[in-house]
Coordinates of C-alpha atoms in Angstrom, one line a residue:
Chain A
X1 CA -12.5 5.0 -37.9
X2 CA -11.6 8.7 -38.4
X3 CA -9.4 10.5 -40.5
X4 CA -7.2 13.6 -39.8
X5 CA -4.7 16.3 -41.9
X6 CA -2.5 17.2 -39.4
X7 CA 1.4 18.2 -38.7
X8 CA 1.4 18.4 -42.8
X9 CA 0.8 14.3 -42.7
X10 CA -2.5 12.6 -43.1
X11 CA -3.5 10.0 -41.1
X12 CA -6.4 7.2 -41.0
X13 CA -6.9 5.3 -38.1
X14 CA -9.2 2.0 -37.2
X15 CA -9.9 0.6 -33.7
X16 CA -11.0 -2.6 -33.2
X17 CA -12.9 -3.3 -30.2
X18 CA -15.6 -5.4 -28.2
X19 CA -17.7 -5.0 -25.5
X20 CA -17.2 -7.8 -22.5
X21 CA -19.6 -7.0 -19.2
X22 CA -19.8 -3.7 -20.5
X23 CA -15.8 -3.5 -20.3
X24 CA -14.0 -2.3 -23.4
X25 CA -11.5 -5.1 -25.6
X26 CA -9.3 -3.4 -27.1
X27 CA -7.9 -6.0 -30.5
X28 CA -6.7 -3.5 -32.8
X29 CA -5.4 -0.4 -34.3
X30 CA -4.2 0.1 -37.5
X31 CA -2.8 3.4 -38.7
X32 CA -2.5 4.2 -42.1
X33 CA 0.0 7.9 -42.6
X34 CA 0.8 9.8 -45.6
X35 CA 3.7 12.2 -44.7
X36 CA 5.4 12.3 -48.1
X37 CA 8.0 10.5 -47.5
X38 CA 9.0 8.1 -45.0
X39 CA 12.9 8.4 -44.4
X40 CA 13.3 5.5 -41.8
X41 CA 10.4 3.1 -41.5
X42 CA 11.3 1.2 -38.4
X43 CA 11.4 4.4 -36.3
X44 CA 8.3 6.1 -38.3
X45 CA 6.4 2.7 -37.4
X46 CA 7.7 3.3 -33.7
X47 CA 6.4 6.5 -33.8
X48 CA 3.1 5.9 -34.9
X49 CA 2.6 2.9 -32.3
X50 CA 4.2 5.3 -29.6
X51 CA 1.3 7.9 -30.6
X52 CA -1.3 5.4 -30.6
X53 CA -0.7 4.7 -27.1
X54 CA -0.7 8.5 -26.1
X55 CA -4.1 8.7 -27.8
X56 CA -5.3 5.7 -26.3
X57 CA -3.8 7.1 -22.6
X58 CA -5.6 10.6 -23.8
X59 CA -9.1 9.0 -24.5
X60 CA -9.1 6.4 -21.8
X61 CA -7.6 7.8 -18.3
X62 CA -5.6 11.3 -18.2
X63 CA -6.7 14.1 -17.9
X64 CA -4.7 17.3 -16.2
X65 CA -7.2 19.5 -13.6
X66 CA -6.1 22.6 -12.4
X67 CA -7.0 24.5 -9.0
X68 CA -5.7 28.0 -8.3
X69 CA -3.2 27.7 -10.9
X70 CA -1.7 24.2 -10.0
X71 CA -2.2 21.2 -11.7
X72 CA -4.2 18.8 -9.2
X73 CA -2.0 15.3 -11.0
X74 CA 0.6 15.4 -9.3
X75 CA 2.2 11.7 -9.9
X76 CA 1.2 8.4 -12.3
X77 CA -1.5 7.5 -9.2
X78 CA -3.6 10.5 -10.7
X79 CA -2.7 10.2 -13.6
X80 CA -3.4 7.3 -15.4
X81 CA -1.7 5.8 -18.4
X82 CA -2.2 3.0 -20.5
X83 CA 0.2 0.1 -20.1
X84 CA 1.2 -3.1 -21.7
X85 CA -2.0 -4.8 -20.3
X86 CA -4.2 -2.1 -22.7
X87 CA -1.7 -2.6 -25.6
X88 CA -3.7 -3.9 -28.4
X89 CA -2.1 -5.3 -31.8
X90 CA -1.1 -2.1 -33.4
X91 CA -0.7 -2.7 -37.3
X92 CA 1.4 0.3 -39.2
X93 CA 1.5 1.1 -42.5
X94 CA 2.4 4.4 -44.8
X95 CA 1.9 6.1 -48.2
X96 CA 4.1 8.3 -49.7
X97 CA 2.1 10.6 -52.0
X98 CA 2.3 14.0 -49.9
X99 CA 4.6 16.3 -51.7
X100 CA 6.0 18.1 -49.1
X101 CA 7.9 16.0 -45.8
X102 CA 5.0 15.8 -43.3
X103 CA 5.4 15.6 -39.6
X104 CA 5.4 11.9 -38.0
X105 CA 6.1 13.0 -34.0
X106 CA 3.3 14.6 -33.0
X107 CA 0.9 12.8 -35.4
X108 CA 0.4 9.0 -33.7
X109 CA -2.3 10.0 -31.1
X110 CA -4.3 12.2 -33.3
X111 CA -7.0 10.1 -34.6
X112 CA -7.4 7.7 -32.1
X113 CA -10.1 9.1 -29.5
X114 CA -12.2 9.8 -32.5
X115 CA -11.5 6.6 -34.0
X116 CA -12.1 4.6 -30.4
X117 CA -15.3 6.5 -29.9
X118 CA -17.1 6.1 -33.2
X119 CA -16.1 2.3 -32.7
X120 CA -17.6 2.3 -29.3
X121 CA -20.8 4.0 -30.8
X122 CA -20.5 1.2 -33.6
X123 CA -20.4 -1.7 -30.7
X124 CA -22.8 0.0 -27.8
X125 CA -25.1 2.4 -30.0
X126 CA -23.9 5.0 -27.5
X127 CA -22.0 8.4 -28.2
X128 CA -19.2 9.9 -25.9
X129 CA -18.3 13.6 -26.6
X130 CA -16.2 14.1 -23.1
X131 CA -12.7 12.4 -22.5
X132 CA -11.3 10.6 -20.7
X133 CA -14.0 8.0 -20.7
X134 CA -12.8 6.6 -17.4
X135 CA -14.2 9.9 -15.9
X136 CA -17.7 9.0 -18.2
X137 CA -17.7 5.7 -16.6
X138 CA -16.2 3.7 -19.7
X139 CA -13.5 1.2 -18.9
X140 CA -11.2 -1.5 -20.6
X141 CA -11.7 -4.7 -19.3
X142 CA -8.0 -4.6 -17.2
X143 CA -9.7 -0.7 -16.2
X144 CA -11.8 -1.8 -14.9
X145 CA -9.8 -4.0 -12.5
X146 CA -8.3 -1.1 -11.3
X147 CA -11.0 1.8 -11.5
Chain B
X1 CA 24.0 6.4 9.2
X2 CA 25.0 2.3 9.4
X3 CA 26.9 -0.2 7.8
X4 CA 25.2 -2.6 4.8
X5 CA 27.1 -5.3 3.0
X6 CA 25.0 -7.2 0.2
X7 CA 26.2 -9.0 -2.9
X8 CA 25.7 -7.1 -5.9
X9 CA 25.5 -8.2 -9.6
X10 CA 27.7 -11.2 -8.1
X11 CA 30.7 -8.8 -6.1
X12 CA 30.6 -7.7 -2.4
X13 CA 28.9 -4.7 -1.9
X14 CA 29.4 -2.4 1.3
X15 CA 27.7 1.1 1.7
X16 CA 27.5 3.4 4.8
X17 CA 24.6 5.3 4.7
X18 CA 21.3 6.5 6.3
X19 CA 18.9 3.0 6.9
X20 CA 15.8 4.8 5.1
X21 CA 17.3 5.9 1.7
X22 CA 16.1 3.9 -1.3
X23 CA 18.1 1.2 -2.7
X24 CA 17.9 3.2 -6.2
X25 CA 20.0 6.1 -4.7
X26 CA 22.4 3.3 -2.9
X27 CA 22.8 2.2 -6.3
X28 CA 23.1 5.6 -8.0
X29 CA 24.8 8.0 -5.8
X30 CA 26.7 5.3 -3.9
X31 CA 28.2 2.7 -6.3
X32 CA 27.9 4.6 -9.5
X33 CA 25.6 2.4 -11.5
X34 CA 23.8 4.6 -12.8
X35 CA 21.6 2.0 -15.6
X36 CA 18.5 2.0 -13.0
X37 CA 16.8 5.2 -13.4
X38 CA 14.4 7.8 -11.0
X39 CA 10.8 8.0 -12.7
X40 CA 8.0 8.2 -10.6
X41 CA 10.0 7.8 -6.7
X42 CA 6.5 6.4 -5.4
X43 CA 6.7 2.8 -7.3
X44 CA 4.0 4.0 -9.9
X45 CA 6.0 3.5 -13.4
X46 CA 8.7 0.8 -13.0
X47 CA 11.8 2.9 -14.1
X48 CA 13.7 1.8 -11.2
X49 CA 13.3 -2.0 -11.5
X50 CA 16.4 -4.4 -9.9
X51 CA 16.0 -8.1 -8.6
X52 CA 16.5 -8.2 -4.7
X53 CA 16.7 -12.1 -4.2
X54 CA 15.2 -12.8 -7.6
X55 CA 12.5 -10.1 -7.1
X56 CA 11.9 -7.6 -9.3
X57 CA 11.4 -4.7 -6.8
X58 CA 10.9 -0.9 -7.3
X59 CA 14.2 0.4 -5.7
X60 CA 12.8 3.8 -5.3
X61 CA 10.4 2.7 -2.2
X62 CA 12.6 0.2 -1.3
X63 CA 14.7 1.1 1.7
X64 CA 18.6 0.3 1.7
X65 CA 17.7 -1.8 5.0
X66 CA 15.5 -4.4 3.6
X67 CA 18.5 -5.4 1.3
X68 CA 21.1 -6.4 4.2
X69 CA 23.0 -9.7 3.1
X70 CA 20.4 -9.6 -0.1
X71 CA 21.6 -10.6 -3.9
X72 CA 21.1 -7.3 -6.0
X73 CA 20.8 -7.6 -9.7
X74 CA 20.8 -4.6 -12.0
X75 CA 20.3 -3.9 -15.6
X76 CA 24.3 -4.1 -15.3
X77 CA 24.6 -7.2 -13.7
X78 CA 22.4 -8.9 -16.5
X79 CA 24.9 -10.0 -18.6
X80 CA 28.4 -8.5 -19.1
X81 CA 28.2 -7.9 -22.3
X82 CA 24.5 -6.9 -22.8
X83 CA 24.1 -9.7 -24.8
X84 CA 21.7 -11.6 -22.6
X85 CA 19.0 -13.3 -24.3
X86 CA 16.0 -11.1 -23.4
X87 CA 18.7 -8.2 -24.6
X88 CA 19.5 -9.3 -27.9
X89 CA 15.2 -10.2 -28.6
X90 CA 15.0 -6.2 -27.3
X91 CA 17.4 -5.1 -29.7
X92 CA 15.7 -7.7 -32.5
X93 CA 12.6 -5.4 -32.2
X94 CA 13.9 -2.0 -31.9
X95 CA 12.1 -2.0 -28.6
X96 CA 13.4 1.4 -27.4
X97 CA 13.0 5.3 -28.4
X98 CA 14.1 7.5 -25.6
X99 CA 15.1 4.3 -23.1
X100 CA 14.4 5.7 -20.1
X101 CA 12.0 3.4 -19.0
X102 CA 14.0 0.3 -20.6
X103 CA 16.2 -1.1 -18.0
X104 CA 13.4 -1.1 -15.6
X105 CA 11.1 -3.0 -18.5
X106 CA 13.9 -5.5 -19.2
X107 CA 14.5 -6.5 -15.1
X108 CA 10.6 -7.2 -14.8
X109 CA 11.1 -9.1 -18.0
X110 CA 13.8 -10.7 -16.7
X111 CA 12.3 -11.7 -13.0
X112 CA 9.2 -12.9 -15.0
X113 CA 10.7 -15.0 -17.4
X114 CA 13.3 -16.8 -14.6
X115 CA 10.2 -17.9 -12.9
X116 CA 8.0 -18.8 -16.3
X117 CA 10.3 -19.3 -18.5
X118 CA 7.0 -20.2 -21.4
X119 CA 4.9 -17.0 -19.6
X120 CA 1.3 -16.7 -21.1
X121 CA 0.3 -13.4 -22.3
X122 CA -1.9 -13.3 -19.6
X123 CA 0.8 -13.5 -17.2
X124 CA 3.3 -10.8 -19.3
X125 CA -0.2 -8.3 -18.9
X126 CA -0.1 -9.4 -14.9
X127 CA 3.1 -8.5 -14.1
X128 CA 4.7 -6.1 -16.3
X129 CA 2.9 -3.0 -14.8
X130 CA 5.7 -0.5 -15.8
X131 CA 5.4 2.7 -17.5
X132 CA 6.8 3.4 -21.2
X133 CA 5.6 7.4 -22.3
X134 CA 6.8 6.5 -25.4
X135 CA 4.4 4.1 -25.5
X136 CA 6.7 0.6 -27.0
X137 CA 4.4 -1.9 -24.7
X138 CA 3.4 -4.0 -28.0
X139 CA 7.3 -4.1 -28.9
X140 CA 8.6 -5.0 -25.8
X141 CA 5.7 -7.8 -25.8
X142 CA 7.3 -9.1 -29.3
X143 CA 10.3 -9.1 -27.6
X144 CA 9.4 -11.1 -24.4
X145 CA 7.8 -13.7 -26.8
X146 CA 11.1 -13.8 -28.6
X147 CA 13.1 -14.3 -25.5
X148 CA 10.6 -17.3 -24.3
X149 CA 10.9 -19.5 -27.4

């Protein structure tokens, strides 16, 4: 779990996850936002699943290296994403007790390296402080398929 | 340049163009159908998806030469009205937020689901392989499961 103030929403996010031959499952994540008020909930709940899977792209694969002022990622070969196969169930949900209109764009992805990283320290005993884990040797069981 | 006649979303088809350029800028530049989309141009994300012969091919590494006397399906060719039923379960779960990526997501949907028409979950992970930055994978998911019951 971790918990975040950010873009003038708060957000609380859980991941779900077990370990199979040392390969991460990925069951769940549920987001829980607070920005105030939520205007349209079927594209606020897109947005937060959209950002889930930009933090879950962020803490598993990409990462952006640069040499001599170029970025060495040129294409989606070197830099990873998460797909469908990686998609776990994503449950949504929102309160609306901020008084001021918080920010729901930019504020999916937030919590959810922290949130996958305490959970794999609450499944392995282990603690990860550099991203993406696929560079630290961490994979999800499809991954790992393809590492 | 050299002559290719294929059938395309049911119609003749004729183009006269170089033999290596990709079938997606045949499709573009050429005949105007501008529904399958550049993304990646090296077959990494899927944006470009059209059945060749039933296949769901990338069209952006797919030369205009391999598709001589072929069927070509595009997102246009689908149904005429968008109203297919893998369309309408799309629209059911508000599967989209920029699109981009969509047309190509709905043709490997579509290629998958004319072959297994009940497809596992396991077999929707093993063959959609497509790239969504928005990140709607668990939607478009709901929305293949709508379209195979």
């Amino acid at each position: 779990m971790a918990f975040a103030d950010c873009f003038g929403s708060y957000l609380c996010q859980i991941v779900e996850l077990s370990m199979i031959d040392a390969a991460v499952k990925l069951h769940r994540v549920v987001s829980v936002c607070d920005p105030g008020r939520v205007l349209d909930r079927v594209n606020a709940t897109s947005m937060i699943e959209g950002g889930v899977m930009w933090g879950l792209s962020t803490a598993l694969y990409s990462a952006v290296r640069f040499r001599n002022g170029h970025t060495q990622e040129r294409n989606f070969d070197g830099y990873r994403v998460a797909t469908l196969p990686d998609t776990p169930e994503l449950i949504t949900d929102f309160l609306e007790n901020r008084v001021k209109l918080g920010g729901l764009g930019e504020v999916g992805p937030v919590c959810v390296p922290a949130a996958l990283v305490n959970a794999l320290f609450a499944a392995t005993g282990k603690r990860h402080r550099r991203l993406p884990l696929a560079r630290e040797g961490v994979f999800t069981v499809y991954g790992k398929l393809y590492s | 340049m050299a002559k290719f006649t294929f059938t395309l979303n049911g119609a003749p088809a004729a183009v006269d163009v170089d033999p290596s350029t990709p079938l997606l800028w045949v499709l573009r530049d050429n005949l105007g159908l501008t529904g399958t989309k550049f993304g990646c141009g090296a077959a990494l994300c899927g944006a470009c998806t059209v059945h060749v012969n039933g296949e769901a091919v990338r069209s952006c590494a797919y030369t205009i030469d391999s598709v001589q006397s072929a069927k070509v399906t595009t997102i246009e060719g689908l149904s005429k009205d968008g109203t297919s039923k893998l369309q309408r379960a799309w629209i059911a779960h508000q599967v989209p937020q920029c699109g981009y990526c969509q047309p190509g997501f709905i043709m490997a949907a579509a290629a998958l689901l004319a072959k297994k028409p009940k497809p596992t979950e396991a077999d929707v992970e093993g063959s959609i392989t497509n790239i969504c930055r928005c990140g709607t994978y668990a939607r478009i998911k709901q929305a293949i499961a709508r379209a195979a019951r």
